[in-house]
Short mmCIF file of C-alpha atoms in Angstrom, two decimals:
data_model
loop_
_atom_site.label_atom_id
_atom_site.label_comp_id
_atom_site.label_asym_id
_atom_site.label_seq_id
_atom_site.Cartn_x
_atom_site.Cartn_y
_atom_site.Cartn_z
CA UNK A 1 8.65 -12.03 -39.99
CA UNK A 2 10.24 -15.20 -41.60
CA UNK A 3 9.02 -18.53 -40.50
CA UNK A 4 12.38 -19.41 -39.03
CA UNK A 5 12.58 -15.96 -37.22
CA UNK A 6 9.20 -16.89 -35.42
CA UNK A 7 9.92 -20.56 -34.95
CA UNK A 8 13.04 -19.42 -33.11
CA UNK A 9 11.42 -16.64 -31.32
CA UNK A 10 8.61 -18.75 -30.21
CA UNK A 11 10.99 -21.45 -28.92
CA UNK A 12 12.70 -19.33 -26.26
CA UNK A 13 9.78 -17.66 -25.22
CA UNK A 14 8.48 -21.76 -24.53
CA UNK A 15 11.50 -22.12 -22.48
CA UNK A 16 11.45 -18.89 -20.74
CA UNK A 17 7.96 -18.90 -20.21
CA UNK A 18 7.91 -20.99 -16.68
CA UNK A 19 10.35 -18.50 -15.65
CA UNK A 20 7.78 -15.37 -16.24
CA UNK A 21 5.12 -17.58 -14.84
CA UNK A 22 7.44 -17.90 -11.54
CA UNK A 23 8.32 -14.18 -11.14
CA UNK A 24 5.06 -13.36 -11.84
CA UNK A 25 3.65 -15.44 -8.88
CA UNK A 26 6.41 -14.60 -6.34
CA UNK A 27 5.69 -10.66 -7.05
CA UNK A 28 2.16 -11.03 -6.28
CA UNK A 29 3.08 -13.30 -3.40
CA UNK A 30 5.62 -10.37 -2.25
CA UNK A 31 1.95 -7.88 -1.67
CA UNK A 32 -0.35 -10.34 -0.25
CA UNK A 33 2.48 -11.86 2.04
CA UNK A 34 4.06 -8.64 3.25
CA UNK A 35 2.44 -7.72 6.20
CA UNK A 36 3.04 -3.96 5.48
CA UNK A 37 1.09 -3.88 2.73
CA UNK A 38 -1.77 -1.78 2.55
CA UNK A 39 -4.28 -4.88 2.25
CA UNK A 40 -7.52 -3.23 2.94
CA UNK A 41 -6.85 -0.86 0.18
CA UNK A 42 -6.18 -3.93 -2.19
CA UNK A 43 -9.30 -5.58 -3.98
CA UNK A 44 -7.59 -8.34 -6.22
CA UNK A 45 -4.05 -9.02 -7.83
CA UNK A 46 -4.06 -10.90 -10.87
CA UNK A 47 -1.04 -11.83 -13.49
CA UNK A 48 -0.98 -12.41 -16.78
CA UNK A 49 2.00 -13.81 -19.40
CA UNK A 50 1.29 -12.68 -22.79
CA UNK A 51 -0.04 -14.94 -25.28
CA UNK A 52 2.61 -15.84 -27.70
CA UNK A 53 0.23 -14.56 -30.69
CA UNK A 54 0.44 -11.32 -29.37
CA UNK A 55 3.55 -11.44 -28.38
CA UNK A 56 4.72 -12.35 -32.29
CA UNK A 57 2.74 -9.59 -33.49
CA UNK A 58 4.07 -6.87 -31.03
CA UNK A 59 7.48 -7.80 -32.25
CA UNK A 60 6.27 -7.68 -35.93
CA UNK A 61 5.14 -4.20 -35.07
CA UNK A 62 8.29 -3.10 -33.06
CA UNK A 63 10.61 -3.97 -35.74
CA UNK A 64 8.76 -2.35 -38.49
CA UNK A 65 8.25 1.06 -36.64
CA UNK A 66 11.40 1.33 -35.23
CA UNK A 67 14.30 3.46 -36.83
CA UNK A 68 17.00 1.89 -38.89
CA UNK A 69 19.67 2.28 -36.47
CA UNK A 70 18.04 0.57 -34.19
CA UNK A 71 18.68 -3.23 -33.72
CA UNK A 72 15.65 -5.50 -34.40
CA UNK A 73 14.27 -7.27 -31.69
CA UNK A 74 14.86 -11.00 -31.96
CA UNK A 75 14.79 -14.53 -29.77
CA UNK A 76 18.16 -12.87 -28.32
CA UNK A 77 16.82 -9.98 -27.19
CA UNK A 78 13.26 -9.77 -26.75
CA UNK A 79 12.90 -10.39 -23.04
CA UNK A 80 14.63 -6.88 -22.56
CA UNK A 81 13.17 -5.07 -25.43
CA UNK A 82 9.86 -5.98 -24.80
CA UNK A 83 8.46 -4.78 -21.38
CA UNK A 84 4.45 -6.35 -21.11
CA UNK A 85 5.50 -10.23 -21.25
CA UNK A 86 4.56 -10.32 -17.38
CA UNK A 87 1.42 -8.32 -16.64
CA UNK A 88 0.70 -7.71 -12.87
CA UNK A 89 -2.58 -5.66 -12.01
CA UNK A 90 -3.36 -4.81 -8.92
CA UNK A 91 -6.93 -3.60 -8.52
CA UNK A 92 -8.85 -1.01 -5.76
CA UNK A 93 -11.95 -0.79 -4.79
CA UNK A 94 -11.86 3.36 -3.94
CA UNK A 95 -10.22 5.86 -5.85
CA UNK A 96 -8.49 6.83 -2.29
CA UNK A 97 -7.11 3.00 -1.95
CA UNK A 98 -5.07 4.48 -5.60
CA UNK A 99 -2.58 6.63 -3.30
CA UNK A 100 -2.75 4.44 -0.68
CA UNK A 101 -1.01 1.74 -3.08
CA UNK A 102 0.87 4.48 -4.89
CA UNK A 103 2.69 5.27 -1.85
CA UNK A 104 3.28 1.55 -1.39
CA UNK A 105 5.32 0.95 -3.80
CA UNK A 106 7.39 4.18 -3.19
CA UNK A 107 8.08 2.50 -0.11
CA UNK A 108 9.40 -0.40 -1.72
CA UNK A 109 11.68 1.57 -4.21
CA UNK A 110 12.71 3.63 -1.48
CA UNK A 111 13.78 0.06 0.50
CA UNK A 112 15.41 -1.30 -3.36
CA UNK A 113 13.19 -3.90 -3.19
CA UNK A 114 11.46 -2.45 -6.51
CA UNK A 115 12.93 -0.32 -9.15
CA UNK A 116 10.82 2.15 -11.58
CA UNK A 117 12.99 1.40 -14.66
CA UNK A 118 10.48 4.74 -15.80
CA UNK A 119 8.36 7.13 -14.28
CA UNK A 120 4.10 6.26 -13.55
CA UNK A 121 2.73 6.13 -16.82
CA UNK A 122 -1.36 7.89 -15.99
CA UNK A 123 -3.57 6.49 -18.92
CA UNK A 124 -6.26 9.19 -18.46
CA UNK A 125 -9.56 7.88 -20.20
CA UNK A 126 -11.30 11.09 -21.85
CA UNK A 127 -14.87 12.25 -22.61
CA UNK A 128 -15.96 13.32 -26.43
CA UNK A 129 -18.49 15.90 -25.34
CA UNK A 130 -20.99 14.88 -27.73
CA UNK A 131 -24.41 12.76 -28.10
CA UNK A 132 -24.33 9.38 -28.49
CA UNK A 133 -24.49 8.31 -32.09
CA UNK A 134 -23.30 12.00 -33.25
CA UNK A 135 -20.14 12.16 -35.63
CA UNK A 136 -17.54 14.16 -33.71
CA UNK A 137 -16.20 17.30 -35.13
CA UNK A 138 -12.67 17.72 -35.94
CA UNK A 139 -9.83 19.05 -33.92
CA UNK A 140 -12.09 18.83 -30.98
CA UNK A 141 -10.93 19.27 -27.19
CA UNK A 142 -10.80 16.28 -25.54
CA UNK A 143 -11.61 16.80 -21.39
CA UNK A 144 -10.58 14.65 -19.39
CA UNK A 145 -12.33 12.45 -17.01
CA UNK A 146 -10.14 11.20 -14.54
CA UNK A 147 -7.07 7.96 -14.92
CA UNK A 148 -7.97 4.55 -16.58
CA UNK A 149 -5.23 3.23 -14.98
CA UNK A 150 -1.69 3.59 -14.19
CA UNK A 151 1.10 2.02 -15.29
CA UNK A 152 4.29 0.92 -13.97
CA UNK A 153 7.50 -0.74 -15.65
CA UNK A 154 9.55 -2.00 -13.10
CA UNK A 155 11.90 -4.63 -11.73
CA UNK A 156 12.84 -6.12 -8.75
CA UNK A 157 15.35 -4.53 -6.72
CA UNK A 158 18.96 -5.46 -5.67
CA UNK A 159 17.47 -6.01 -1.78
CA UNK A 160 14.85 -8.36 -2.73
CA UNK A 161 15.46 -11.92 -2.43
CA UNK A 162 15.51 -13.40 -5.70
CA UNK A 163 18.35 -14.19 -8.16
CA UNK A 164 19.93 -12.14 -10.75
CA UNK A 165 18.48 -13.65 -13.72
CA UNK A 166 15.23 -12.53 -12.22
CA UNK A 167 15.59 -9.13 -11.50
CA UNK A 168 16.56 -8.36 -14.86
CA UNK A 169 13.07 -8.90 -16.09
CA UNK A 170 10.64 -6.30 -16.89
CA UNK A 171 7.60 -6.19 -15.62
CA UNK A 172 4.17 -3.89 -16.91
CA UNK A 173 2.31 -3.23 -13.61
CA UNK A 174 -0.87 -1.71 -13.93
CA UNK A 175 -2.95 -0.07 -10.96
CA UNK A 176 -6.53 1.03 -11.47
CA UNK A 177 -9.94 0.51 -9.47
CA UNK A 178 -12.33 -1.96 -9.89
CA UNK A 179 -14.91 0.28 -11.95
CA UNK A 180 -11.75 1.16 -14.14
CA UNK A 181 -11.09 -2.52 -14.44
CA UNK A 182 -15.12 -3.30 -15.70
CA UNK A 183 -14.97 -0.90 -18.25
CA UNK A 184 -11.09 -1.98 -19.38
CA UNK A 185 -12.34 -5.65 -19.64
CA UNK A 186 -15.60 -4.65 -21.87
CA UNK A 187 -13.57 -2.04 -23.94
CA UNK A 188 -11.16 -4.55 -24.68
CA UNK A 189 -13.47 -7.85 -25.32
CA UNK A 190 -15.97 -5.63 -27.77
CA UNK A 191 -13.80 -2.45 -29.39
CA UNK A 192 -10.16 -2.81 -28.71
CA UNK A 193 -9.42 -6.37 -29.86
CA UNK A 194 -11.41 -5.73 -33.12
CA UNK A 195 -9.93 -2.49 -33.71
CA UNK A 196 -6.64 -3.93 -33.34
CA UNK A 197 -6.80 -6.34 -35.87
CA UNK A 198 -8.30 -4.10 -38.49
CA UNK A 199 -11.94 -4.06 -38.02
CA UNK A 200 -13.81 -0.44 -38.09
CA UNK A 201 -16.48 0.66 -36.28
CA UNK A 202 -18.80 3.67 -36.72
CA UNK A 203 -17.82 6.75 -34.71
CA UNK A 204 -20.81 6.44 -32.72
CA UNK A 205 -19.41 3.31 -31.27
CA UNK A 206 -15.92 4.63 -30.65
CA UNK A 207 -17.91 7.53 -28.38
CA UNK A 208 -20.20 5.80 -26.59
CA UNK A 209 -17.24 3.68 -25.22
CA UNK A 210 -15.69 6.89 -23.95
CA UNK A 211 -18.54 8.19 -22.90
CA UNK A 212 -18.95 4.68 -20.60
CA UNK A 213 -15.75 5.72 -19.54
CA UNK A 214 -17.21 8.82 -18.04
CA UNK A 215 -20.11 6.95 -16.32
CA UNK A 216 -17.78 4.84 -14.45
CA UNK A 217 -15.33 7.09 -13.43
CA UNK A 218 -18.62 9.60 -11.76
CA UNK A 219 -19.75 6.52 -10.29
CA UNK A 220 -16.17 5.60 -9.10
CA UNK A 221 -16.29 9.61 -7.68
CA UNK A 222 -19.34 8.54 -5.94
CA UNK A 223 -18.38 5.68 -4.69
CA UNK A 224 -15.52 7.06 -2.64
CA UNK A 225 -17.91 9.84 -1.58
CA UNK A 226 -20.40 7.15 -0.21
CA UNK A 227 -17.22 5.44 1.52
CA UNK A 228 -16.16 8.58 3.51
CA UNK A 229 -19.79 9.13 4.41
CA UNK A 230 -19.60 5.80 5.77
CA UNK A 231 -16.68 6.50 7.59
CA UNK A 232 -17.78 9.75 8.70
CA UNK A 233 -21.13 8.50 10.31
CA UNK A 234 -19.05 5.60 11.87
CA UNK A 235 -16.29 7.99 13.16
CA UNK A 236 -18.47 10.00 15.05
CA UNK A 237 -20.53 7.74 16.24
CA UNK A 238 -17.54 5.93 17.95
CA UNK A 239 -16.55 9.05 19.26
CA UNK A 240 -20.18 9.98 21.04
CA UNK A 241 -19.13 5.86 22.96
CA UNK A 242 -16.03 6.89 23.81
CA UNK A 243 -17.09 10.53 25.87
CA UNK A 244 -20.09 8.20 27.25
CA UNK A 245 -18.29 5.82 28.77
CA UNK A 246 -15.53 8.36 29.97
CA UNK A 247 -18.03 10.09 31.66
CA UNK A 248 -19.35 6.92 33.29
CA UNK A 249 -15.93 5.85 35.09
CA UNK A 250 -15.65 6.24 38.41
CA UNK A 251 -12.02 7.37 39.97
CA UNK A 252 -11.42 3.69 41.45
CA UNK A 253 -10.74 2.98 38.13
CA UNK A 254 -8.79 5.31 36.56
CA UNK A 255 -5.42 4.05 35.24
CA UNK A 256 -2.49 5.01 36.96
CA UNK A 257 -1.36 7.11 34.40
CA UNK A 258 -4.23 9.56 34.88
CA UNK A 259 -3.55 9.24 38.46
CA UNK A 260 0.09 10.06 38.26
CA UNK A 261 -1.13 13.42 36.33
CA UNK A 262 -1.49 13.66 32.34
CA UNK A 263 0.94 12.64 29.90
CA UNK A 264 2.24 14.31 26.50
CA UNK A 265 0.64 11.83 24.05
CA UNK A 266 2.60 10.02 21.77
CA UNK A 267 3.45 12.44 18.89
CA UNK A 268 3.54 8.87 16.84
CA UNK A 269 5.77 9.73 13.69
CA UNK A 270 8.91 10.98 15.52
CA UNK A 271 7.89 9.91 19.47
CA UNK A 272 7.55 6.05 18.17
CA UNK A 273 10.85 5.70 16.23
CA UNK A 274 12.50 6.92 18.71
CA UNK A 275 11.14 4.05 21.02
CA UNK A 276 11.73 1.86 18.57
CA UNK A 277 15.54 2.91 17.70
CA UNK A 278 16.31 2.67 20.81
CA UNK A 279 15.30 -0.96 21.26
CA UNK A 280 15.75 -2.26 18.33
CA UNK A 281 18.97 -0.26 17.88
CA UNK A 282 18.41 1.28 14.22
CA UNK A 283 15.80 3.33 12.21
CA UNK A 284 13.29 1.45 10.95
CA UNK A 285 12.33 2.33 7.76
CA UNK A 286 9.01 4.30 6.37
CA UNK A 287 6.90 1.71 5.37
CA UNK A 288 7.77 -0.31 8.26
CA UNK A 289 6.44 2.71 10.75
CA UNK A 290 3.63 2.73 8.35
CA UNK A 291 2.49 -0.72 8.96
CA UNK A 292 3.49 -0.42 13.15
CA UNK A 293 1.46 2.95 13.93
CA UNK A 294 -1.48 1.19 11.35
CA UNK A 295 -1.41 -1.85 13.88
CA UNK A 296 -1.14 0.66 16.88
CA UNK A 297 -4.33 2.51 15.64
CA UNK A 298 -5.99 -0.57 15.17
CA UNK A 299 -5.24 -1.34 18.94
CA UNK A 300 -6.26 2.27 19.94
CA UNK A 301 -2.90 2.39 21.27
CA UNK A 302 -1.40 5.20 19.53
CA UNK A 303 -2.34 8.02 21.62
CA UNK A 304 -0.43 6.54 24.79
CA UNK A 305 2.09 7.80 26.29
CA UNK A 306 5.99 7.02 25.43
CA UNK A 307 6.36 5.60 28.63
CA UNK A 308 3.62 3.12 27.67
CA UNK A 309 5.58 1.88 24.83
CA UNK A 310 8.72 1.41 26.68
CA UNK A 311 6.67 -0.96 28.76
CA UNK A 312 5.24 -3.01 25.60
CA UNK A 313 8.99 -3.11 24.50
CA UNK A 314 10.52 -4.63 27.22
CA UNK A 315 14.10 -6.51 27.47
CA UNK A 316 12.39 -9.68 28.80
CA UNK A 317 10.18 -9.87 25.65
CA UNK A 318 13.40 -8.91 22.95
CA UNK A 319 15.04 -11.69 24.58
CA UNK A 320 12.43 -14.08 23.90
CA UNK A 321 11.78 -13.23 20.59
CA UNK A 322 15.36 -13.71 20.18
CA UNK A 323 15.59 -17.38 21.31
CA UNK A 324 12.33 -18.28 19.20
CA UNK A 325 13.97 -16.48 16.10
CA UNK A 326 17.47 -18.44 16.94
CA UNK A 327 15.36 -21.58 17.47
CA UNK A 328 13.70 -21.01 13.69
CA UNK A 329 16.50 -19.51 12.17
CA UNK A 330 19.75 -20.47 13.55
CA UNK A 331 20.80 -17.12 13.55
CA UNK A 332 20.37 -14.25 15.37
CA UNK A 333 17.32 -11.22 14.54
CA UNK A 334 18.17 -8.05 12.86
CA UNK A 335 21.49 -8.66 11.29
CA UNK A 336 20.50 -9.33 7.56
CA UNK A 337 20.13 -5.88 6.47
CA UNK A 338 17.06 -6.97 3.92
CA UNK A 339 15.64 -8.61 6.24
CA UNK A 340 15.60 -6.88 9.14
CA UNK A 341 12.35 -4.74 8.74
CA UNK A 342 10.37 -7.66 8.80
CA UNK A 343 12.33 -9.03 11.72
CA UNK A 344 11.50 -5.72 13.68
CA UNK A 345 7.38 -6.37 12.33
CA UNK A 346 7.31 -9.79 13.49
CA UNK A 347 8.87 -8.32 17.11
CA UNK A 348 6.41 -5.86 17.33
CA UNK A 349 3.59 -7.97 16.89
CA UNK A 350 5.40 -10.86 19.06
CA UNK A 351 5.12 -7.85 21.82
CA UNK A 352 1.65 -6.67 21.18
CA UNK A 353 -0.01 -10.41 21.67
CA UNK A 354 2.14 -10.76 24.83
CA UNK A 355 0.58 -7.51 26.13
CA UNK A 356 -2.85 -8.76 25.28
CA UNK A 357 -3.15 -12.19 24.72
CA UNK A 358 -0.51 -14.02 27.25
CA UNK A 359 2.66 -15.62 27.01
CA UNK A 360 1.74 -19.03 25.09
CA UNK A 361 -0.35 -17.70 22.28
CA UNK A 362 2.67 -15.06 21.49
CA UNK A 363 5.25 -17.65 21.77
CA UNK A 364 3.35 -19.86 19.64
CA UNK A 365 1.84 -17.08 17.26
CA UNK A 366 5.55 -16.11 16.98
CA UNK A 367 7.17 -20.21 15.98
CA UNK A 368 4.16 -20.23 13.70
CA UNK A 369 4.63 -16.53 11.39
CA UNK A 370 8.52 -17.29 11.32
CA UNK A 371 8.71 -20.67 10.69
CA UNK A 372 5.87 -20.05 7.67
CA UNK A 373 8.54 -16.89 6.57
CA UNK A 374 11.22 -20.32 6.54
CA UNK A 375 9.55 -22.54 4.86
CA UNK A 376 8.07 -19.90 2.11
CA UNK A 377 9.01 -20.54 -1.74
CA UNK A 378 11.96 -18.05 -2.90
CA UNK A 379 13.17 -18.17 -6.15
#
């Protein structure tokens, strides 16, 4: 590359480079601040916007692989050609916390709030199935040991609440766990960086890195074992408390729905949307459910009956999330079709501290989530 190629290339990365460093932060403040995300399955996110070296010498390569036909990539154009300038990571702890996130950000896509500009890219990390400090053979069969890491080029989507410039900007997101993310950040300080620039290393090396690979990812296989052990033990343990203390009630206390005879549980996919379309008056959508029959669970509230929910959903307590959202807002709830899942979240829980904590603390719990959702940065 000519020196006035880079100087100009380096320039407008300078004066674009806030601009990554802003998108960057509001998509990792999108996950930690939506309160549908699946947080207990998230460890860390972290960002990074590449180095301008790197990002000089990616070019370099681009342009000299790529065929003739093909226009170089130049200060004009790189910010579409190249898709890695923003790097978002988010990182598990279990290899179960994976789908958990994978299904996420389907949710997200689904809503338009993300777009896959291409399909999950699974880096699988493989095994050489030979001794450390042995020369591998050729054509040998590479087994696989499990994903590195995922990958993810996406955008923001037309529904989020950002401005055009910035949802034409790539962005490499990467999900892996946080075993896959130790033996990334070694690979990458000690082989990868030197291999990049030139430097070789005996074979032995190369293998032994793979085969670390391996360790991890059978410790990462036991580590999610150990979790639903944990689990497991926990589970049934609660469940030995609960036919305990069933046992020990006496019929003065029974509540009147067991007096009144049994009710159908809540079947909670389809029996809860319906409760909720009907006072709410539209479908919420899937990851919204998601997050309500995750709070419900947490509340041991999802087995009751659909009469019980009519009664946590009443008209009184609609109307008064109404007036607190008009007071906020100056506009009415659930008429901003981006924004109205959230709206239906923050009525939800609004309705769920009434039930159990009172009036005042919902009213002011409520004043306090929406005016924060006001006053929060959008770009």
């Amino acid at each position: 590359m000519k020196k006035q190629q880079r100087d100009n290339l380096l320039i407008s990365f300078f004066k674009e480079k806030e601009k990554y460093k802003t998108l960057a932060e509001y998509f990792v403040r999108l996950i930690r601040d939506d309160p549908s995300a699946p947080k207990e399955s998230i460890h860390t996110i972290l960002y990074r916007i590449k180095d301008e070296s790197r990002l000089i010498e990616k070019i370099d390569q681009e342009n000299m692989n790529s065929e003739f036909d093909i226009k170089p990539i130049t200060h004009k154009n790189f910010h579409e050609r190249i898709g890695d300038i923003i790097g978002i990571r988010i990182i598990c702890l279990r290899l179960s916390d994976i789908v958990k996130v994978e299904a996420y950000l389907k949710f997200l896509v689904e809503e338009n709030l993300l777009k896959f500009i291409q399909k999950p890219d699974y880096k699988r990390s493989f095994v050489l199935p030979i001794g450390l400090g042995k020369v591998s053979p050729q054509n040998i069969n590479l087994q696989y040991s499990g994903y590195s890491s995922i990958h993810y080029q996406i955008k923001l989507g037309e529904n989020s609440d950002v401005s055009e410039t910035f949802k034409s900007i790539q962005i490499e997101l990467q999900l892996r766990t946080i075993l896959e993310e130790a033996w990334g950040e070694i690979d990458h300080k000690y082989r990868y960086s030197y291999s990049r620039i030139g430097e070789a290393f005996p074979e032995h090396i190369h293998s032994g890195f793979y085969n670390l690979s391996a360790y991890l990812q059978a410790a990462a296989m036991q580590a999610e074992q150990l979790c639903r052990e944990v689990e497991a033990h926990r589970l049934t343990k609660s469940l030995k408390l609960k036919r305990n203390k069933k046992r020990s009630v006496s019929p003065e206390y029974e509540s009147k729905e067991q007096i009144n005879g049994p009710v159908e549980p809540l079947e909670v996919s389809s029996a809860l949307k319906s409760v909720l379309e009907e006072t709410f008056g539209f479908k919420p959508t899937a990851r919204t459910l998601t997050y309500i029959i995750k709070r419900l669970n947490k509340l041991e509230y999802s087995q009751r009956s659909k009469r019980f929910f009519h009664k946590i959903f009443t008209k009184r307590r609609l109307n008064e999330f109404r007036n607190i959202y008009q007071e906020v807002f100056k506009r009415d709830p659930f008429t901003n079709d981006n924004n109205r899942n959230i709206d239906i979240i923050n009525a939800v829980n609004f309705a769920l501290f009434d039930e159990i904590e009172g009036t005042m603390v919902a009213t002011e719990g409520l004043r306090s989530t929406l005016k924060w959702r006001k006053d929060r940065l959008s770009i």
